[in-house]
Amino acid sequence: MRTQIWYALCNVNFKAYLIGILVSKYQRRARSINIFIALVTSSSVAGWTIWDKYKAIWGVIIVVSQVVNIIKPYIPYTKFVNKLNSISQELNSLTVDYEKLWYKYNSHKIDENVASNEYFDLKKKLNELLKFDDDIVFSVSNNDKNKANEKMKCYLKSNYNIDIDIKK
């Protein structure tokens, strides 16, 4: 049971870091799209004076902004951010629950049966938490995983004085 609790603690913590990284990534993308559309829209009025000089370039910029505006509803970054942010907060709370369980079990404050029951309750919560709607599809890049691994490495060092080597 000790090993299972430890691996679960590390797993949920890694997932919390990873989801947090995804939230930041999708927030940046949504903000970039909105800024681009806002800049092109507001500068189209101000750009009348330079229309004559750069008609082709300005036309391309306007067409691109309109295409982005049309496909924006099909790139639901805001929906991703809302869902993932909620999950991130719950994962952080679940991490604390696993840390408490680890502490109680490792310091012999609870026995195997109590630890087992708590472990499976937490595992069930985690499984429920990580169920995504069918319309939420996102990918996790190796870069995202590496960032989460680095955060995990710092967490293990600062909380448990464990050095790990992460292979990339």
Tab-separated table of N, CA, C and O in Angstrom, residues 11-12 15-16 19 83-84 87-88 90-91 94 123-133 138:
chain	number	residue	atom	x	y	z
A	11	ASN	N	1.729	10.958	-9.105
A	11	ASN	CA	0.913	11.013	-10.313
A	11	ASN	C	-0.047	12.202	-10.288
A	11	ASN	O	-0.143	12.955	-11.257
A	12	VAL	N	-0.760	12.373	-9.190
A	12	VAL	CA	-1.736	13.463	-9.117
A	12	VAL	C	-1.025	14.812	-9.107
A	12	VAL	O	-1.508	15.782	-9.703
A	15	LYS	N	0.008	15.533	-12.692
A	15	LYS	CA	-1.168	15.929	-13.464
A	15	LYS	C	-1.597	17.362	-13.129
A	15	LYS	O	-1.991	18.120	-14.011
A	16	ALA	N	-1.496	17.734	-11.867
A	16	ALA	CA	-1.837	19.107	-11.467
A	16	ALA	C	-0.903	20.101	-12.155
A	16	ALA	O	-1.352	21.145	-12.662
A	19	ILE	N	-1.776	20.126	-16.034
A	19	ILE	CA	-3.025	20.835	-16.326
A	19	ILE	C	-2.814	22.344	-16.146
A	19	ILE	O	-3.300	23.148	-16.942
A	83	LYS	N	-12.582	24.784	-18.199
A	83	LYS	CA	-12.634	23.394	-17.733
A	83	LYS	C	-11.322	22.983	-17.064
A	83	LYS	O	-11.315	22.416	-15.962
A	84	LEU	N	-10.216	23.264	-17.721
A	84	LEU	CA	-8.914	22.862	-17.186
A	84	LEU	C	-8.564	23.620	-15.910
A	84	LEU	O	-7.942	23.060	-15.005
A	87	ILE	N	-10.393	21.927	-13.134
A	87	ILE	CA	-9.734	20.649	-12.836
A	87	ILE	C	-8.422	20.893	-12.105
A	87	ILE	O	-8.091	20.180	-11.148
A	88	SER	N	-7.682	21.901	-12.529
A	88	SER	CA	-6.397	22.221	-11.900
A	88	SER	C	-6.581	22.521	-10.414
A	88	SER	O	-5.823	22.034	-9.569
A	90	GLU	N	-9.014	21.554	-8.460
A	90	GLU	CA	-9.412	20.333	-7.757
A	90	GLU	C	-8.233	19.361	-7.625
A	90	GLU	O	-8.114	18.671	-6.612
A	91	LEU	N	-7.382	19.308	-8.636
A	91	LEU	CA	-6.192	18.458	-8.551
A	91	LEU	C	-5.252	18.940	-7.454
A	91	LEU	O	-4.658	18.129	-6.737
A	94	LEU	N	-6.685	17.731	-4.309
A	94	LEU	CA	-6.495	16.286	-4.219
A	94	LEU	C	-5.044	15.946	-3.877
A	94	LEU	O	-4.783	14.989	-3.139
A	123	LYS	N	-8.575	7.740	-5.252
A	123	LYS	CA	-8.389	7.268	-6.619
A	123	LYS	C	-9.696	7.420	-7.418
A	123	LYS	O	-9.675	7.828	-8.586
A	124	LYS	N	-10.796	7.123	-6.766
A	124	LYS	CA	-12.104	7.274	-7.415
A	124	LYS	C	-12.364	8.751	-7.742
A	124	LYS	O	-12.843	9.083	-8.825
A	125	LYS	N	-12.035	9.647	-6.801
A	125	LYS	CA	-12.194	11.092	-7.038
A	125	LYS	C	-11.363	11.533	-8.243
A	125	LYS	O	-11.821	12.312	-9.076
A	126	LEU	N	-10.139	11.039	-8.314
A	126	LEU	CA	-9.259	11.408	-9.415
A	126	LEU	C	-9.828	10.945	-10.747
A	126	LEU	O	-9.839	11.697	-11.726
A	127	ASN	N	-10.309	9.715	-10.797
A	127	ASN	CA	-10.881	9.195	-12.040
A	127	ASN	C	-12.096	10.008	-12.482
A	127	ASN	O	-12.260	10.290	-13.668
A	128	GLU	N	-12.937	10.397	-11.534
A	128	GLU	CA	-14.110	11.212	-11.855
A	128	GLU	C	-13.687	12.590	-12.354
A	128	GLU	O	-14.269	13.128	-13.283
A	129	LEU	N	-12.700	13.135	-11.719
A	129	LEU	CA	-12.222	14.469	-12.043
A	129	LEU	C	-11.647	14.543	-13.453
A	129	LEU	O	-11.804	15.548	-14.144
A	130	LEU	N	-11.006	13.476	-13.891
A	130	LEU	CA	-10.328	13.494	-15.187
A	130	LEU	C	-11.193	13.006	-16.346
A	130	LEU	O	-10.685	12.708	-17.427
A	131	LYS	N	-12.502	12.956	-16.132
A	131	LYS	CA	-13.414	12.637	-17.235
A	131	LYS	C	-13.716	13.926	-17.978
A	131	LYS	O	-14.206	14.887	-17.399
A	132	PHE	N	-13.412	13.934	-19.269
A	132	PHE	CA	-13.639	15.119	-20.087
A	132	PHE	C	-14.834	14.898	-20.998
A	132	PHE	O	-15.077	13.781	-21.457
A	133	ASP	N	-15.549	15.980	-21.289
A	133	ASP	CA	-16.639	15.911	-22.251
A	133	ASP	C	-16.076	15.531	-23.613
A	133	ASP	O	-14.907	15.807	-23.911
A	138	PHE	N	-7.833	18.007	-26.623
A	138	PHE	CA	-6.600	18.789	-26.609
A	138	PHE	C	-5.426	17.842	-26.606
A	138	PHE	O	-5.563	16.667	-26.305
